[in-house]
Amino acid sequence: MQDISPLRVIFAGTPDFAAQHLAALIDGPHQIIAVYTQPDRPAGRGKKLKPSPVKQLAVEHDLPVYQPLNLKQQETQEQLAALNADIMIVVAYGLILPQVVLDTPRLGCINVHASLLPRWRGAAPIQRAIEAGDTETGVTIMQMDAGLDTGDMLKKIACPIQNDDTSTSLFNTLAALGSDSINNVLDELAAGKLIPEPQDNAQANYAEKISKAEADINWQLTAEDIARKVRAFNPFPIAFTHSNNERIKIHKATALETSNTKAPGTILEITPKGLLVSCSENALLLEEIQLPGKKAMTPHAILLGNQSRFNVGDQFTCENPA
């Protein structure tokens, strides 16, 4: 195999997903000369400033860390240019890269995106893929341009979406796929072996950021639609419904076929497996729920402590049926 000189790499990322990729690069053959991440944010009850997962990892490995508020300032851009990087790797950084920054490294900037582009561009590709009922997703490593996830694709690694995948489990799968591939992509890029593939814009969808309001379950939807939302919105913001003026979070649910004719949101059956609730089509079995101020539990466990908390015929409601 042709000898490849280690690339001088700037890494830019913020959350856990990015930190897993940084960890892979730290263990790889290329030289990380700087790490960019968002400024420390207030967190917890005390609102103390907390460094991002990427910063924590970088500090552990004595890597230089930069935390500009944005990359629009000339001084910040000159500082980045002075690093003389071969390439900048961007993974869930959360800041827009101006064209001058995209053009600064010798090989430009590449991005690891958690979908098979151009299927889901934008902030929430993992959640939107589950919500839409996609059977496949993956990771795309692309050459960045000025658009939103519109750059030419360098490598795509696909994986199936399992019927029980939540955003948490799919996140873990895709983080592993991307981090396992990033060093090989750098090797191939340095050797000139990657052929950029333009995206088909006609196939693109925008994966809008998840809002808390859309986690309010509309029981007029089908059981399958609601089950996908429950999985997509786990761990955030967690799907919820209303009963007795209380908000009840739904952590786990399964769509079941039924011929019920009751109004959507009505509890049809109470079994050791959970609460069976009518939908516009079929029914949803609520298997793990959370009452206000309590931990997530099975409905069976809740009823052991309060037999009258749920009854057949009770109706769950939606605050904002959109």
C-alpha positions in Angstrom: 0.0 0.0 0.0 1.2 3.5 -0.8 2.7 5.4 2.1 0.5 8.3 3.1 1.9 11.2 5.1 -0.2 12.0 8.1 -2.7 14.8 7.5 -2.7 17.9 9.6 -6.3 17.8 10.9 -8.6 20.4 12.5 -11.6 18.8 14.2 -14.8 20.7 14.8 -17.6 19.2 16.8 -19.6 19.6 20.0 -21.9 16.7 21.3 -21.3 13.0 22.1 -21.7 12.0 18.5 -18.8 14.2 17.5 -16.7 13.1 20.5 -16.8 9.5 19.3 -15.4 10.6 16.0 -12.7 12.6 17.7 -11.8 9.5 19.8 -11.3 7.5 16.6 -9.1 10.2 15.1 -7.0 10.4 18.3 -6.4 6.6 17.9 -5.6 7.0 14.2 -2.5 7.9 12.2 -3.3 11.5 11.4 -2.2 14.6 13.4 -4.9 16.6 15.2 -3.5 20.1 15.4 -6.6 21.8 16.8 -10.1 21.2 18.1 -12.9 23.6 17.7 -16.1 23.3 19.8 -18.9 25.5 21.0 -18.4 27.7 24.1 -19.1 26.1 27.5 -22.8 26.3 28.3 -24.7 26.6 31.7 -26.0 23.2 32.8 -27.6 21.5 35.7 -29.4 23.1 38.6 -26.5 25.3 39.5 -26.2 26.5 35.9 -22.5 26.1 36.1 -20.6 26.3 32.8 -20.1 22.9 31.4 -17.6 22.0 28.6 -18.9 20.0 25.6 -18.1 16.3 25.3 -15.6 17.2 22.5 -13.8 19.7 24.7 -13.6 17.3 27.6 -12.0 14.6 25.4 -9.6 17.1 23.8 -8.4 18.4 27.1 -7.9 14.8 28.3 -5.5 14.4 25.4 -3.8 17.8 25.6 -5.2 19.0 22.3 -5.4 22.7 21.6 -9.0 23.9 22.0 -10.7 26.9 20.3 -14.2 28.0 21.3 -15.2 31.1 19.2 -18.8 32.3 19.3 -18.8 32.2 15.6 -16.4 31.9 12.6 -17.3 35.2 11.0 -14.7 37.4 12.7 -11.6 38.1 10.6 -9.3 37.5 13.6 -10.8 34.1 14.2 -10.4 33.2 10.5 -6.8 34.3 10.5 -6.1 32.3 13.6 -7.6 29.2 11.9 -5.6 29.8 8.7 -2.4 30.1 10.7 -2.8 26.5 11.8 -1.9 25.5 8.2 -4.3 22.5 8.2 -4.6 20.0 5.4 -8.2 19.3 6.2 -11.0 20.3 8.7 -13.4 17.6 9.8 -16.8 18.8 11.0 -19.1 16.6 13.0 -22.2 18.2 14.6 -20.3 21.4 15.3 -23.4 23.6 15.4 -21.8 26.7 13.8 -22.0 27.8 10.2 -18.7 27.8 8.3 -18.3 30.8 6.1 -16.9 30.2 2.6 -13.5 31.6 3.6 -13.2 28.9 6.3 -14.4 26.2 3.9 -11.6 27.3 1.5 -8.8 27.6 4.1 -7.6 24.0 4.6 -5.6 22.5 1.6 -8.2 19.7 1.1 -11.2 21.8 2.3 -13.7 20.8 5.0 -15.5 17.5 5.2 -18.6 16.7 7.3 -19.9 13.5 8.8 -23.7 13.5 8.5 -26.1 11.0 10.1 -28.2 10.0 7.1 -27.8 8.7 3.6 -27.8 12.0 1.8 -29.6 13.5 0.2 -32.5 11.8 2.0 -32.4 13.9 5.2 -30.6 17.2 5.3 -30.7 19.4 8.4 -30.6 19.2 12.2 -32.5 16.0 13.1 -31.9 13.3 10.4 -31.9 10.4 12.9 -35.3 11.3 14.4 -36.9 12.1 11.1 -35.8 8.8 9.5 -37.5 6.8 12.3 -40.6 9.0 12.3 -41.0 8.7 8.5 -40.8 4.9 8.7 -37.5 4.6 6.7 -36.1 1.1 6.6 -32.6 2.2 6.0 -30.3 5.0 7.0 -26.5 5.4 7.4 -23.7 7.9 7.5 -22.5 10.2 4.6 -19.1 11.8 4.6 -19.2 14.7 2.3 -17.1 17.6 1.0 -18.7 20.7 2.5 -20.0 23.6 0.5 -21.9 26.8 1.5 -25.3 25.0 1.4 -27.0 23.0 4.2 -25.7 19.4 3.8 -25.6 19.9 0.0 -21.9 19.1 -0.7 -20.6 16.3 -2.9 -20.6 12.9 -1.2 -17.3 11.1 -0.6 -18.4 8.0 1.2 -21.8 6.4 2.2 -22.1 3.7 4.8 -25.6 2.2 5.1 -27.4 0.3 7.8 -31.0 -1.0 8.4 -33.4 0.7 10.8 -34.7 -2.0 13.1 -38.4 -2.1 14.1 -37.5 -1.4 17.7 -34.9 1.3 17.1 -35.2 4.5 19.0 -33.2 7.6 18.3 -30.9 6.5 21.1 -30.1 3.1 19.6 -29.8 4.5 16.1 -27.6 7.3 17.3 -25.2 4.7 18.8 -25.2 2.6 15.5 -24.5 5.6 13.3 -21.8 7.0 15.7 -20.0 3.7 15.4 -20.3 3.6 11.6 -18.9 7.1 11.2 -16.1 6.8 13.7 -15.1 3.4 12.3 -14.8 4.9 8.8 -13.3 8.3 9.3 -9.6 7.4 9.3 -10.0 5.2 6.1 -11.7 8.1 4.4 -8.8 10.4 5.3 -6.4 7.9 3.9 -8.3 7.6 0.7 -8.7 11.3 0.4 -5.0 11.9 0.9 -4.3 9.3 -1.8 -6.7 10.9 -4.2 -8.8 7.7 -4.4 -12.2 9.3 -3.6 -14.4 10.5 -6.4 -16.9 13.1 -5.2 -20.5 12.3 -6.1 -23.0 15.2 -6.5 -26.3 14.9 -4.6 -29.6 14.7 -6.4 -31.4 17.7 -4.9 -34.8 16.4 -6.1 -34.5 13.5 -3.5 -33.7 15.8 -0.6 -35.9 16.4 2.5 -35.3 18.8 5.3 -35.0 17.2 8.8 -36.3 20.0 10.9 -35.2 20.3 14.5 -37.5 18.5 16.9 -39.9 20.7 18.9 -41.5 19.7 22.2 -44.9 20.6 20.9 -44.8 17.9 18.2 -44.2 15.2 20.9 -47.8 15.8 22.1 -49.5 12.7 20.7 -52.4 13.2 18.3 -54.5 10.0 18.7 -56.2 10.7 15.4 -53.1 9.3 13.8 -52.7 5.6 13.0 -51.1 3.4 15.7 -48.1 2.8 13.5 -47.5 6.6 13.0 -47.7 7.2 16.7 -45.4 4.2 17.5 -42.8 5.7 15.2 -43.1 9.0 16.9 -42.6 7.4 20.3 -39.4 5.8 19.1 -38.2 8.9 17.2 -38.7 11.2 20.2 -36.8 9.0 22.6 -34.6 10.2 24.4 -35.8 13.8 23.6 -38.3 15.3 23.9 -40.2 12.1 24.8 -43.7 11.6 23.4 -46.5 12.6 25.8 -50.3 12.6 26.2 -52.8 14.0 28.7 -55.0 12.3 31.3 -56.8 13.9 34.3 -55.0 17.2 33.6 -51.6 15.5 33.9 -48.9 15.1 31.2 -47.9 11.5 30.8 -44.7 10.7 29.0 -44.7 7.6 26.7 -41.3 5.9 26.6 -42.2 2.7 24.9 -45.2 1.6 22.8 -46.1 -0.9 20.1 -48.7 -0.8 17.3 -51.2 -3.7 17.3 -53.9 -4.6 14.9 -57.4 -4.3 16.3 -60.9 -3.8 15.0 -62.0 -1.4 17.7 -64.6 1.3 17.0 -64.0 3.4 20.1 -62.9 7.1 19.8 -59.2 7.6 19.3 -57.4 7.9 22.7 -59.7 5.5 24.5 -58.2 2.8 26.7 -59.6 -0.4 25.3 -57.8 -3.0 27.5 -55.6 -3.1 30.6 -53.3 -6.1 30.7 -50.1 -7.0 32.3 -48.4 -6.0 29.1 -49.7 -2.5 29.2 -52.6 -0.1 28.2 -54.2 -0.7 24.8 -55.3 2.6 23.4 -57.4 3.2 20.3 -56.1 5.2 17.4 -57.6 6.2 14.1 -56.4 2.9 12.8 -55.6 -0.1 15.0 -54.4 0.5 18.6 -51.2 1.4 20.5 -50.0 -0.7 23.4 -48.4 1.6 26.0 -45.6 -0.5 27.6 -43.6 2.1 29.5 -44.9 5.4 30.7 -44.0 8.1 33.2 -46.3 10.0 35.5 -45.4 13.6 36.6 -42.6 13.5 39.2 -42.1 9.8 38.9 -39.7 7.5 37.1 -40.7 5.6 33.9 -42.6 2.4 34.8 -44.8 -0.2 33.2 -48.5 0.6 33.5 -48.9 -2.7 35.4 -46.4 -1.5 38.1 -48.3 1.9 38.4 -51.6 0.1 38.8 -50.2 -2.1 41.6 -49.9 1.1 43.6 -53.1 2.7 42.5 -55.7 0.4 40.9 -58.0 3.3 39.9 -55.3 5.4 38.1 -56.3 4.0 34.7 -59.6 2.4 33.7 -61.1 0.9 30.5 -63.0 3.7 28.8 -60.7 6.5 30.0 -59.5 8.8 27.3 -56.1 10.3 26.6 -56.1 13.7 24.9 -53.9 15.9 22.9 -53.4 19.5 23.9 -52.5 20.8 20.4 -53.9 18.4 17.7 -52.2 19.8 14.7 
